mmCIF file of C-alpha atoms and ligand atoms in Angstrom:
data_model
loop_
_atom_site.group_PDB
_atom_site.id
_atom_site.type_symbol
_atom_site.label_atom_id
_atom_site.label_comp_id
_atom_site.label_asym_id
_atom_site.label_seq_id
_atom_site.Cartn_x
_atom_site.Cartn_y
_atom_site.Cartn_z
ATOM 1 C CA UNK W 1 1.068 -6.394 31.777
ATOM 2 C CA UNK W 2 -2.310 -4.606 31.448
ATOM 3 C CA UNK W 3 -3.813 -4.045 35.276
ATOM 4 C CA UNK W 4 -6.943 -1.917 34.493
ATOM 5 C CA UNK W 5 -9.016 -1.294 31.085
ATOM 6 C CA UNK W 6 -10.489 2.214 31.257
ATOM 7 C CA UNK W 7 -13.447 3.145 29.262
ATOM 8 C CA UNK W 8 -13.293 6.850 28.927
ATOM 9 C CA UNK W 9 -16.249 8.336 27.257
ATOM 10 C CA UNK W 10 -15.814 11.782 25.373
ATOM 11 C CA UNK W 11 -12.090 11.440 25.341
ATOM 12 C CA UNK W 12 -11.995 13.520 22.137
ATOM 13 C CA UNK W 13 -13.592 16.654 23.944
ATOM 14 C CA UNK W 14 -11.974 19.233 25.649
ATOM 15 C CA UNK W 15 -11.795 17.720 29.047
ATOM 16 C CA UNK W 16 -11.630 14.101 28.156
ATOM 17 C CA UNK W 17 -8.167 14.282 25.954
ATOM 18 C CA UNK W 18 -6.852 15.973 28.244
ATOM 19 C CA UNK W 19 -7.893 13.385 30.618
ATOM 20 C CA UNK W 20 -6.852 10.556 28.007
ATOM 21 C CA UNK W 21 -3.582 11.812 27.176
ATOM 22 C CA UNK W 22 -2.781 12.045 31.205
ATOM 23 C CA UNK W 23 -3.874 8.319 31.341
ATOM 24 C CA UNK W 24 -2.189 6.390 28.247
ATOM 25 C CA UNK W 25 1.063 8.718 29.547
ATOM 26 C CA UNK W 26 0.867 8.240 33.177
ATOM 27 C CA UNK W 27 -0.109 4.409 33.096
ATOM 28 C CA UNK W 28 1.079 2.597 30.293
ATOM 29 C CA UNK W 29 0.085 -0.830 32.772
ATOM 30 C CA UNK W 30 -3.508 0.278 31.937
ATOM 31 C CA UNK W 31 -5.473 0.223 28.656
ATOM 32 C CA UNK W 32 -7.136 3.132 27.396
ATOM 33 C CA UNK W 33 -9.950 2.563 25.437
ATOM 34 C CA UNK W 34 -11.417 6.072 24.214
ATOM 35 C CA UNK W 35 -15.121 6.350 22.928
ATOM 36 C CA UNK W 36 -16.436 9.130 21.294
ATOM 37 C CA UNK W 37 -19.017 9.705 18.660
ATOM 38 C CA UNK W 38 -17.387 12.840 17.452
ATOM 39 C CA UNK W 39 -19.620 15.139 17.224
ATOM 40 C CA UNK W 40 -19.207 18.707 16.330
ATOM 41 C CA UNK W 41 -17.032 19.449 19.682
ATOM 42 C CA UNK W 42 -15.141 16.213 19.808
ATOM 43 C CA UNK W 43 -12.026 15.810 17.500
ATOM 44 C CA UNK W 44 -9.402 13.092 17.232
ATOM 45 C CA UNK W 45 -6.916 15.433 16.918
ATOM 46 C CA UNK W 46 -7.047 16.580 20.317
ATOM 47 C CA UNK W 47 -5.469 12.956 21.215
ATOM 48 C CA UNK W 48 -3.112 12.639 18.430
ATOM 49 C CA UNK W 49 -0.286 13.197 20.769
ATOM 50 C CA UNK W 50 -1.028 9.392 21.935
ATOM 51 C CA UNK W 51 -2.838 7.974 18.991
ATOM 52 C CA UNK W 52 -0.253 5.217 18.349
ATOM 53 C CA UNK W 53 0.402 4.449 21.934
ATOM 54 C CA UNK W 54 0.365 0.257 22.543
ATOM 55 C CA UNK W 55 -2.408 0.607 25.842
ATOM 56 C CA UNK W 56 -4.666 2.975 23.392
ATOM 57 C CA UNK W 57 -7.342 2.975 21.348
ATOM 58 C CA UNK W 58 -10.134 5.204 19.954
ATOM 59 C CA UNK W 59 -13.946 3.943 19.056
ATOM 60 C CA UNK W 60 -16.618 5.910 16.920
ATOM 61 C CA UNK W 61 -19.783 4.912 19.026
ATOM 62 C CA UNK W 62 -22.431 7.037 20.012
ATOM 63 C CA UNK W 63 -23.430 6.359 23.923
ATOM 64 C CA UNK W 64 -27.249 6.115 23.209
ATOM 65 C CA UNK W 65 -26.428 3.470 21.405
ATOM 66 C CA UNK W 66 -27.107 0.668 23.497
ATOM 67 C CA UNK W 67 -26.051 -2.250 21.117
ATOM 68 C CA UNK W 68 -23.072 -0.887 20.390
ATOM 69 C CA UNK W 69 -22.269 -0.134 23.483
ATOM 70 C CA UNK W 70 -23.213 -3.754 24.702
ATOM 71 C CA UNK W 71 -20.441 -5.108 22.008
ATOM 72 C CA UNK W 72 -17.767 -3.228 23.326
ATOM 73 C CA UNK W 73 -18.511 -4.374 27.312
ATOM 74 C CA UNK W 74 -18.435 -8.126 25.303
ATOM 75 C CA UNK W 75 -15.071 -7.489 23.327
ATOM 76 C CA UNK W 76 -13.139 -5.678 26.097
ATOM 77 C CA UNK W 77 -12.766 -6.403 29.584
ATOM 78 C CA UNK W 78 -13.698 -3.136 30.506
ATOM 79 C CA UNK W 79 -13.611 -2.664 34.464
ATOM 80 C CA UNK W 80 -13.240 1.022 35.036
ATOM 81 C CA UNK W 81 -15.982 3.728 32.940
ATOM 82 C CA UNK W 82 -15.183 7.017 33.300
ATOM 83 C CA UNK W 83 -17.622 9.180 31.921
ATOM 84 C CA UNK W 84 -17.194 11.959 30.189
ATOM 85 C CA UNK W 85 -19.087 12.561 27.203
ATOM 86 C CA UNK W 86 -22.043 14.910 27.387
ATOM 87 C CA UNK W 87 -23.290 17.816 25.242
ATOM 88 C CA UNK W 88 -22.249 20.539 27.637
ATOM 89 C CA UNK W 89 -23.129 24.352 26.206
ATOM 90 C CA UNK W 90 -25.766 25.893 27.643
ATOM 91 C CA UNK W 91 -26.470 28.011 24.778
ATOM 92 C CA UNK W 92 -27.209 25.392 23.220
ATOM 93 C CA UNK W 93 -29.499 23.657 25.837
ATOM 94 C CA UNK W 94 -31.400 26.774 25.247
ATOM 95 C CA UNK W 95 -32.198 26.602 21.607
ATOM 96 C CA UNK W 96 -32.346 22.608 21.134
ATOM 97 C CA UNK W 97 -32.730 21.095 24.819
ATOM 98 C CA UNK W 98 -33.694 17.539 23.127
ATOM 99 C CA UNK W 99 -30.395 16.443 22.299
ATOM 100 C CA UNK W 100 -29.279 17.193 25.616
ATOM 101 C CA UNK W 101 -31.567 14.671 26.940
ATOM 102 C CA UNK W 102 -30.773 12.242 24.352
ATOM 103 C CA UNK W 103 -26.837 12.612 25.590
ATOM 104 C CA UNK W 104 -26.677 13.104 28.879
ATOM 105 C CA UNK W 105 -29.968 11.179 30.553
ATOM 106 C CA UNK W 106 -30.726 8.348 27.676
ATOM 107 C CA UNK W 107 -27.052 7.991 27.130
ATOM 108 C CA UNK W 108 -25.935 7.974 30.598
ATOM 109 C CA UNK W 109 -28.479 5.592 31.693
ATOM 110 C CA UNK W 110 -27.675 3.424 28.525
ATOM 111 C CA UNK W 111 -23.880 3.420 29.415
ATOM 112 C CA UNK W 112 -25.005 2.364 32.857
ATOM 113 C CA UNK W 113 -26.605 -0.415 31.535
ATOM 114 C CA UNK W 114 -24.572 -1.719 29.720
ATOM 115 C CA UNK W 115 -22.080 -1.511 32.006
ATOM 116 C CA UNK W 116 -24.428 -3.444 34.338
ATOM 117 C CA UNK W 117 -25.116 -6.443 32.161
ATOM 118 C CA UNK W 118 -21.749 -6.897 31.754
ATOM 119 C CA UNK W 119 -20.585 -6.341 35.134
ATOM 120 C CA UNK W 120 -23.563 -7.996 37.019
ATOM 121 C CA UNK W 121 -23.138 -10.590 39.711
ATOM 122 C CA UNK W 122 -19.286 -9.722 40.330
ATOM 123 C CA UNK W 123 -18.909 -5.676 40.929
ATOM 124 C CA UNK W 124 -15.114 -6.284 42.562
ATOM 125 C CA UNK W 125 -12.495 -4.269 41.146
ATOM 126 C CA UNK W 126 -14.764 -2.223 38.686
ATOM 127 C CA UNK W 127 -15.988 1.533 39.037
ATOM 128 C CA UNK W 128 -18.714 3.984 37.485
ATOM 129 C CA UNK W 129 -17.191 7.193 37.757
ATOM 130 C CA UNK W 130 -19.324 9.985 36.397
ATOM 131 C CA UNK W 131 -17.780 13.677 35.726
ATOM 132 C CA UNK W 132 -20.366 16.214 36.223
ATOM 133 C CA UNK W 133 -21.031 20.168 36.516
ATOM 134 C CA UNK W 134 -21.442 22.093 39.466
ATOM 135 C CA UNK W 135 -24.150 23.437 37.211
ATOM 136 C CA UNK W 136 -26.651 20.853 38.758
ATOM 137 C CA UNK W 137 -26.733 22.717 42.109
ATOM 138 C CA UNK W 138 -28.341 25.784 40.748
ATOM 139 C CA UNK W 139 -27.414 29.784 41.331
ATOM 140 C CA UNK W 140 -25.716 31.263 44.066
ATOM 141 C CA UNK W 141 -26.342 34.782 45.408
ATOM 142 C CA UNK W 142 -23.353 36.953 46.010
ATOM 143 C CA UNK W 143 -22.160 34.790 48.823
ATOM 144 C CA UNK W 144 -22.088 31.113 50.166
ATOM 145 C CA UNK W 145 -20.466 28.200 47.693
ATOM 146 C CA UNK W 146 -21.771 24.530 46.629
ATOM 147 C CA UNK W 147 -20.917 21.654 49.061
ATOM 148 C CA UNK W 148 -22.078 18.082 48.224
ATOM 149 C CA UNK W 149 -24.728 18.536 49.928
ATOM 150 C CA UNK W 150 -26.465 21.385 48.541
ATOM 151 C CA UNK W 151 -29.490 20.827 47.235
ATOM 152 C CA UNK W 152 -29.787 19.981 43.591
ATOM 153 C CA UNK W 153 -31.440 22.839 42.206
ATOM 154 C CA UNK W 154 -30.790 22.962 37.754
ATOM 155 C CA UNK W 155 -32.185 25.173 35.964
ATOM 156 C CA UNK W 156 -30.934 25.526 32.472
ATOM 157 C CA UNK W 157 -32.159 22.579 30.074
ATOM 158 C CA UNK W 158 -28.146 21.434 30.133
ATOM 159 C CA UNK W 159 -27.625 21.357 34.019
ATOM 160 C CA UNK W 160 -31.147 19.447 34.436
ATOM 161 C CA UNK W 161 -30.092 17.209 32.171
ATOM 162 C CA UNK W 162 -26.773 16.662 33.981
ATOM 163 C CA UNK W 163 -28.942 16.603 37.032
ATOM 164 C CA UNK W 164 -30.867 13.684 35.827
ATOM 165 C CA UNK W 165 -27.402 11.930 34.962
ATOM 166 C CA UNK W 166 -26.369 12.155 38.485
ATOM 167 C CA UNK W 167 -29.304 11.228 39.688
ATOM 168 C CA UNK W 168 -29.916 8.004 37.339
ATOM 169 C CA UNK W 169 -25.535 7.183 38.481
ATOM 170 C CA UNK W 170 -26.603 6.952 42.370
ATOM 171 C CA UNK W 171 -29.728 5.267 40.938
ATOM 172 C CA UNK W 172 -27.666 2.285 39.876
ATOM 173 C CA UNK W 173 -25.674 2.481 43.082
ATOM 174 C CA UNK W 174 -28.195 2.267 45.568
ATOM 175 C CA UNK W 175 -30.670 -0.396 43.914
ATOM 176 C CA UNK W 176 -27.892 -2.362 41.844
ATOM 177 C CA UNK W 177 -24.938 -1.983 44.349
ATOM 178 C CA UNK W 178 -22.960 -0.649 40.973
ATOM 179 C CA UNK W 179 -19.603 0.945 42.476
ATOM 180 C CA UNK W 180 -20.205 4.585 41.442
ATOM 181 C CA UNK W 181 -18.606 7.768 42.327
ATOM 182 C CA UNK W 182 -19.244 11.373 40.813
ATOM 183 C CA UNK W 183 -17.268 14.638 40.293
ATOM 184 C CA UNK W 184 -18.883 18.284 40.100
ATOM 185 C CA UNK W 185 -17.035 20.294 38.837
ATOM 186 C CA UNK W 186 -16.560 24.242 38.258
ATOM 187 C CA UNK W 187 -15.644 25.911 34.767
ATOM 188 C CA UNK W 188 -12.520 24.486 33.335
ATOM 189 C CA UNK W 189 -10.400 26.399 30.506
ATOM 190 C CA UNK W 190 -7.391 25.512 28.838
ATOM 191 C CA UNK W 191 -6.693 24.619 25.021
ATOM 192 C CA UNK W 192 -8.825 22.523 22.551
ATOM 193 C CA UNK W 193 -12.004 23.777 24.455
ATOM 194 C CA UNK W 194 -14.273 24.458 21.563
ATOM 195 C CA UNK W 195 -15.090 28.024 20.580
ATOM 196 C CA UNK W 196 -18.512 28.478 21.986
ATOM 197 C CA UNK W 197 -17.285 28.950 25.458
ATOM 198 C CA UNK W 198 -16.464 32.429 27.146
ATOM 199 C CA UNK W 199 -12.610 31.798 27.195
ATOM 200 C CA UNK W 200 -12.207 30.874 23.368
ATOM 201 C CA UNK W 201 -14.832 33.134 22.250
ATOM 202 C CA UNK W 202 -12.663 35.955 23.747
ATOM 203 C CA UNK W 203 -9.558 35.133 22.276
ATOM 204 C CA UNK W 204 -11.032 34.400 18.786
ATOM 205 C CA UNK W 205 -12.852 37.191 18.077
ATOM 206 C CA UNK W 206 -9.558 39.346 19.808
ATOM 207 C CA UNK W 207 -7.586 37.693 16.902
ATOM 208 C CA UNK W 208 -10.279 38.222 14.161
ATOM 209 C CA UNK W 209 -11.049 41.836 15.518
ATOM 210 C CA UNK W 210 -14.819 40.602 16.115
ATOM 211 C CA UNK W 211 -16.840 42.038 18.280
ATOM 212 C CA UNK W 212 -16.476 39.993 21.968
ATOM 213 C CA UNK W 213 -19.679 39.155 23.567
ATOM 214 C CA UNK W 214 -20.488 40.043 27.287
ATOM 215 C CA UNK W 215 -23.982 38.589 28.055
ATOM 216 C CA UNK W 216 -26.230 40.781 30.101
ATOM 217 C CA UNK W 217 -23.995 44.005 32.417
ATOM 218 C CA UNK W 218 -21.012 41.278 32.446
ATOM 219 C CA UNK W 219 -21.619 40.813 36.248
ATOM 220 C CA UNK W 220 -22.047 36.897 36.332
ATOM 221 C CA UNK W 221 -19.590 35.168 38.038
ATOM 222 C CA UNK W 222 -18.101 31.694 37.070
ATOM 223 C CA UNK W 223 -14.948 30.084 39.300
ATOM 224 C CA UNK W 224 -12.423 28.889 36.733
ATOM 225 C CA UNK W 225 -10.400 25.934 36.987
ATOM 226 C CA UNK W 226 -7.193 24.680 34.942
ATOM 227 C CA UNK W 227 -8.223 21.523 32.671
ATOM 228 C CA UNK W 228 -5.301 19.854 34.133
ATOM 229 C CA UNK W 229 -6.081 20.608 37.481
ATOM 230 C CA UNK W 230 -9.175 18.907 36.874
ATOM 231 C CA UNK W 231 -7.598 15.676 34.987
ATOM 232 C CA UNK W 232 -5.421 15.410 38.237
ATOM 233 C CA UNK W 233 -8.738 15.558 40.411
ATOM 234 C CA UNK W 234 -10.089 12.864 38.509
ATOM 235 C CA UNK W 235 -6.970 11.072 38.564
ATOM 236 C CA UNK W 236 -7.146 11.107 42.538
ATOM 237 C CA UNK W 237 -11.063 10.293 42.604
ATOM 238 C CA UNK W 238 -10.499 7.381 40.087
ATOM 239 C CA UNK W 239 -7.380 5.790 42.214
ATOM 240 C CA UNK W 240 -8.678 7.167 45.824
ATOM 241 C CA UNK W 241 -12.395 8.324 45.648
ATOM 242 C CA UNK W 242 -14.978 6.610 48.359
ATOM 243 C CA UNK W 243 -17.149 4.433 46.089
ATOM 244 C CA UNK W 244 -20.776 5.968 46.691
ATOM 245 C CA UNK W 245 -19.364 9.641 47.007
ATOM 246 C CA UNK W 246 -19.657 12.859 45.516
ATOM 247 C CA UNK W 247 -16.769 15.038 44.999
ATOM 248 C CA UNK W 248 -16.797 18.838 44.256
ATOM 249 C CA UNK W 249 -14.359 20.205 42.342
ATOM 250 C CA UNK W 250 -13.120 24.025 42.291
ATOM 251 C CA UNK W 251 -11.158 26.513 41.466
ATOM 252 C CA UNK W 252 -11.203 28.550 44.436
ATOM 253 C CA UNK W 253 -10.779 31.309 41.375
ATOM 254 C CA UNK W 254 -14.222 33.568 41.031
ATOM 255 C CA UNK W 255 -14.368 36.179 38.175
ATOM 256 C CA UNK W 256 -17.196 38.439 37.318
ATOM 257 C CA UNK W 257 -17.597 37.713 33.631
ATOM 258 C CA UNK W 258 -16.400 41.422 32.827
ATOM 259 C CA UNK W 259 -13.483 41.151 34.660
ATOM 260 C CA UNK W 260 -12.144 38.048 33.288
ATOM 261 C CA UNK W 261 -13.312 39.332 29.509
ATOM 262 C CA UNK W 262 -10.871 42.644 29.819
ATOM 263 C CA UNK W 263 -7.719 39.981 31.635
ATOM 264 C CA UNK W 264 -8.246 37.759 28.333
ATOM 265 C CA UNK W 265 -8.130 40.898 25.863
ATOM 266 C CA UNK W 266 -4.748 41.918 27.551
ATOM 267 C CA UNK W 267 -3.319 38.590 27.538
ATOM 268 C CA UNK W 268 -4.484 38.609 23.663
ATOM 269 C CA UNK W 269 -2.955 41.797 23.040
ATOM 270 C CA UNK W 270 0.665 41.425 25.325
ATOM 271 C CA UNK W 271 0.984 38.182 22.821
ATOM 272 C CA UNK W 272 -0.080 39.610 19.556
ATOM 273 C CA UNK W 273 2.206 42.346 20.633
ATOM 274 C CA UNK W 274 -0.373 45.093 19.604
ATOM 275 C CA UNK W 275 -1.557 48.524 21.862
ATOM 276 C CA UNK W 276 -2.819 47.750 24.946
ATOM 277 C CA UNK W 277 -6.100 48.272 24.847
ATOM 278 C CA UNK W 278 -7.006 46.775 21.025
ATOM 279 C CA UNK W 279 -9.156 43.993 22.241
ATOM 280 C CA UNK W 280 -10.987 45.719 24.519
ATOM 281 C CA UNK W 281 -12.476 48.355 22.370
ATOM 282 C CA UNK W 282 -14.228 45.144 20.718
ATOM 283 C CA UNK W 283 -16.247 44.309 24.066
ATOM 284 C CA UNK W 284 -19.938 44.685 23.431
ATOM 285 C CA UNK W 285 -22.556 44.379 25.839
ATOM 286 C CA UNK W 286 -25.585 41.602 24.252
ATOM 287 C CA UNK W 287 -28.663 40.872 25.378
ATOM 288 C CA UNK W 288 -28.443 38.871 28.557
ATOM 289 C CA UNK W 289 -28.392 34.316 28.472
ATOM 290 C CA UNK W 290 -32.064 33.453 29.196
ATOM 291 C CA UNK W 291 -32.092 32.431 32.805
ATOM 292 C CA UNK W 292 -28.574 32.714 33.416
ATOM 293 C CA UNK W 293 -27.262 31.477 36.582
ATOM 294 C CA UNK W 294 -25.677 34.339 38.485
ATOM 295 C CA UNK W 295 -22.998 32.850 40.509
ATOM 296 C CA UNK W 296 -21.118 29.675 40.862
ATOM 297 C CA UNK W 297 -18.486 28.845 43.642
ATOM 298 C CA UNK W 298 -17.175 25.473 44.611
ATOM 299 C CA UNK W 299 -16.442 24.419 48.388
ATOM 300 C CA UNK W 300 -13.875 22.028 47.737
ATOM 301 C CA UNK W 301 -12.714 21.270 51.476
ATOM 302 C CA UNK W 302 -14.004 17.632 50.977
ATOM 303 C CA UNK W 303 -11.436 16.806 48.075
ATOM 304 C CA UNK W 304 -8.675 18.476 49.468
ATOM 305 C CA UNK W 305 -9.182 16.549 53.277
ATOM 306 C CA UNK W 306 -10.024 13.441 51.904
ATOM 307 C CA UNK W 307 -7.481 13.228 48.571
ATOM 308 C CA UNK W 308 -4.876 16.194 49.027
ATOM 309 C CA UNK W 309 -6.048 17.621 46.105
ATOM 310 C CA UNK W 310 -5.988 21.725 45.292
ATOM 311 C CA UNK W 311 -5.531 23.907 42.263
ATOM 312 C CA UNK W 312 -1.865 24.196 41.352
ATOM 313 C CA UNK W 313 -2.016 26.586 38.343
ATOM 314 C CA UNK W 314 -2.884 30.355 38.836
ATOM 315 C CA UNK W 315 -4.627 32.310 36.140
ATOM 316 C CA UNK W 316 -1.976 34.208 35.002
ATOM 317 C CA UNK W 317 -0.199 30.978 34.222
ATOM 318 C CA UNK W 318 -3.207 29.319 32.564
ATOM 319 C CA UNK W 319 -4.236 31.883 30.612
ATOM 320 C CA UNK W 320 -1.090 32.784 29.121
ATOM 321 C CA UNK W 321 -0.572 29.134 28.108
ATOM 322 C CA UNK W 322 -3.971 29.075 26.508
ATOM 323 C CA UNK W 323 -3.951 32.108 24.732
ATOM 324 C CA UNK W 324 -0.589 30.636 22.958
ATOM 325 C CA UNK W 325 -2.239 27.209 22.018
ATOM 326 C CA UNK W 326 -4.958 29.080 20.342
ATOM 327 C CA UNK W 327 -2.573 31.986 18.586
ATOM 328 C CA UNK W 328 -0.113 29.333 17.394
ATOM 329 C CA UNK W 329 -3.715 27.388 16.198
ATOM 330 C CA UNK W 330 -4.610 30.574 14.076
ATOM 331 C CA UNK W 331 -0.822 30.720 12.596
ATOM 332 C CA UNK W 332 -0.904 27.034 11.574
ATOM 333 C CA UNK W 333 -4.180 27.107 10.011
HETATM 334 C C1 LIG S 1 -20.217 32.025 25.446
HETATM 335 C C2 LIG S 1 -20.400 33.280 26.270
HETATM 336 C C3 LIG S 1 -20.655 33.230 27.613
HETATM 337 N N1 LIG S 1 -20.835 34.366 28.335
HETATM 338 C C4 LIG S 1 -21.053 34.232 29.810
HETATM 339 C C5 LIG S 1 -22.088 33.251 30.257
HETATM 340 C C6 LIG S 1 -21.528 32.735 31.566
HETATM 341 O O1 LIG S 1 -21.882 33.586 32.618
HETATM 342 C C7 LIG S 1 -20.018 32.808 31.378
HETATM 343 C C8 LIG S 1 -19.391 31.491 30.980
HETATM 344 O O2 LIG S 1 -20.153 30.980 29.901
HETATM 345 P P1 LIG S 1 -19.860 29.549 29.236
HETATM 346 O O3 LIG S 1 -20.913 29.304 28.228
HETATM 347 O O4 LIG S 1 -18.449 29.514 28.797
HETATM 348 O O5 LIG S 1 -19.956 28.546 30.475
HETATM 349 P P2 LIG S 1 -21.144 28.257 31.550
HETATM 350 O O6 LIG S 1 -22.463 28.583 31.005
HETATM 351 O O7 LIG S 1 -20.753 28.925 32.825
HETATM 352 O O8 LIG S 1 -21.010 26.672 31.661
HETATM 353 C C9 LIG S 1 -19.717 26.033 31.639
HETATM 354 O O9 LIG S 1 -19.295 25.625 32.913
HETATM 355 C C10 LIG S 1 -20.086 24.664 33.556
HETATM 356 C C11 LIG S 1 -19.475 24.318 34.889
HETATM 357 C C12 LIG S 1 -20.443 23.507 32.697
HETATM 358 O O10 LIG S 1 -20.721 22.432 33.167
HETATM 359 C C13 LIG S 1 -20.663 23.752 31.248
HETATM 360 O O11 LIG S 1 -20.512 22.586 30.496
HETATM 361 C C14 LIG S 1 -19.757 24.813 30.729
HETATM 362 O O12 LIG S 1 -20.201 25.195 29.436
HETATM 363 O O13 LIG S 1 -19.820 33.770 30.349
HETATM 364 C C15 LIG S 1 -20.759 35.611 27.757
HETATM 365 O O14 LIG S 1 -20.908 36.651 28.442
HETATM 366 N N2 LIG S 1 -20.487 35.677 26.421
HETATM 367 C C16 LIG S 1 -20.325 34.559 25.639
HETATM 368 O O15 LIG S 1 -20.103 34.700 24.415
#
């Protein structure tokens, strides 16, 4: 018997089938319902592992489309949104910051909506739960780490537009008494992100002999969490988070940009079997991300008191397992 229909949004990204696969797996009592409007990062064969599962199914929509998304809050009886999809690269915020705004503020605030017409006037048993950066907090010096209660501070057209998500998600909790809770969360790697990212940009340009691209000296640091480590923080927040609260979510695993770059090109080259060495000589120093954020770092003492949650996989594990996905990628294609 079906006890919970999920909405996932972006469950075709990089995060959210890894997050869909967990829940049609995990829960086969709950239905799945996975909306994306597959664009250039999303692709359903990132959840063809459970694409003929009985408690899923996938939807073409695009989340600024508020009709649509009206019809499927009639159809289903949808009590849970967890909400994924966003455009998320901040390279691209940079050279087309529109379309950021489009995704993440109109369609966040037309999801919420929607979800509020259909929800309105009996709020038991359902949740809002929106996954967001740690992006929205701003740049850290060399020291000190986000808590949820720093002070929201964006500054790239991506993490002010995932600012003004957040923002418009407690909106509908404090004036519409929607049942809301939000995630921020550090960098997550693992396989099927999309190759516009550090980790996959490393390893495909490795494999292709390309030259690897180090914005700026390289001394940038970003804390680096597992994908699943993530999916099984959201799995705790979704089951266990306070309704109302924020919850930051971390590696506890801080790498100048440099540093991480030359770990990648060994993994790469201890896999590939070649000289030690090989993918290094293809680093090259580019001019530096326009206002690029110096330093992330999560405090994630409130999700580990309150849920039990921590990291469980260490980088030498997660890296080794994503290099593979991507080299046995390049051999199949
Ligand atoms: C693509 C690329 C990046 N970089 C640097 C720029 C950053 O200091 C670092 C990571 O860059 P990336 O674009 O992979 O990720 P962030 O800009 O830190 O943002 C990411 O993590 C947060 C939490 C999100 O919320 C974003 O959605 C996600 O994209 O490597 C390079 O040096 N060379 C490159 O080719």
């Amino acid at each position: 018997m079906i006890t919970k229909t999920i909405l996932v949004t972006g469950g075709a990204g990089f995060i959210g089938s890894h997050l869909v696969e967990h829940l049609v797996r995990t829960y086969p009592h709950y239905n799945i319902i996975n909306l994306d409007a597959l664009t250039y990062a999303g692709n359903l064969a990132n959840v063809s592992a459970v694409a003929e599962a009985d408690n899923y199914s996938f939807l073409e929509v695009d989340i600024t489309d508020l009709d649509a998304v009206r019809k499927i809050f009639a159809i289903y009886p949808i009590d849970t949104v967890i909400h994924l999809a966003a455009e998320s690269h901040v390279d691209r915020s940079i050279e087309d910051p529109l379309i950021f705004v489009r995704t993440n503020v109109v369609g966040t605030t037309t999801l919420l909506q929607a979800a509020h017409e259909a929800w309105k006037g009996s709020f038991g048993g359902k949740l809002f739960y929106h996954v967001s950066t740690d992006e929205v907090y701003g740049s850290l010096g060399e020291t000190g780490a986000f808590t949820e209660d720093t002070p929201y501070d964006p500054r790239s057209p991506y993490s002010a537009s995932k600012a003004g998500s957040d923002h418009f998600v407690r909106a509908w909790y404090h004036t519409y008494g929607m049942p809301v809770v939000i995630s921020n969360c550090s960098n997550n790697y693992g396989p099927r992100q999309y190759p516009e990212k550090l980790i996959p940009v490393i390893i495909h340009n490795a494999v292709l002999d390309r030259p690897i691209p180090v914005y700026g000296k390289g001394i940038n640091v970003r804390d680096w969490l597992y994908v699943g480590d993530h999916v099984a923080a959201i799995d705790l927040i979704l089951h266990r988070g306070r309704v109302g609260e924020t919850y930051n979510v971390g590696g506890n695993n801080e790498w100048r940009n440099i540093d991480l770059v030359r770990r990648i090109c060994g993994t790469v080259d201890e896999q590939l079997g070649r000289k030690l060495g090989t993918s290094e000589a293809l680093i090259a120093f580019v001019p530096d991300r326009a206002g690029h954020d110096l330093r992330y770092a999560i405090d994630a003492e409130k999700i580990r008191t309150e849920l039990g949650w921590t990291p469980q996989t260490d980088l030498t594990q997660g890296l080794e397992e994503t290099v593979a996905w991507y080299l046995k990628e390049f051999s199949a294609a």
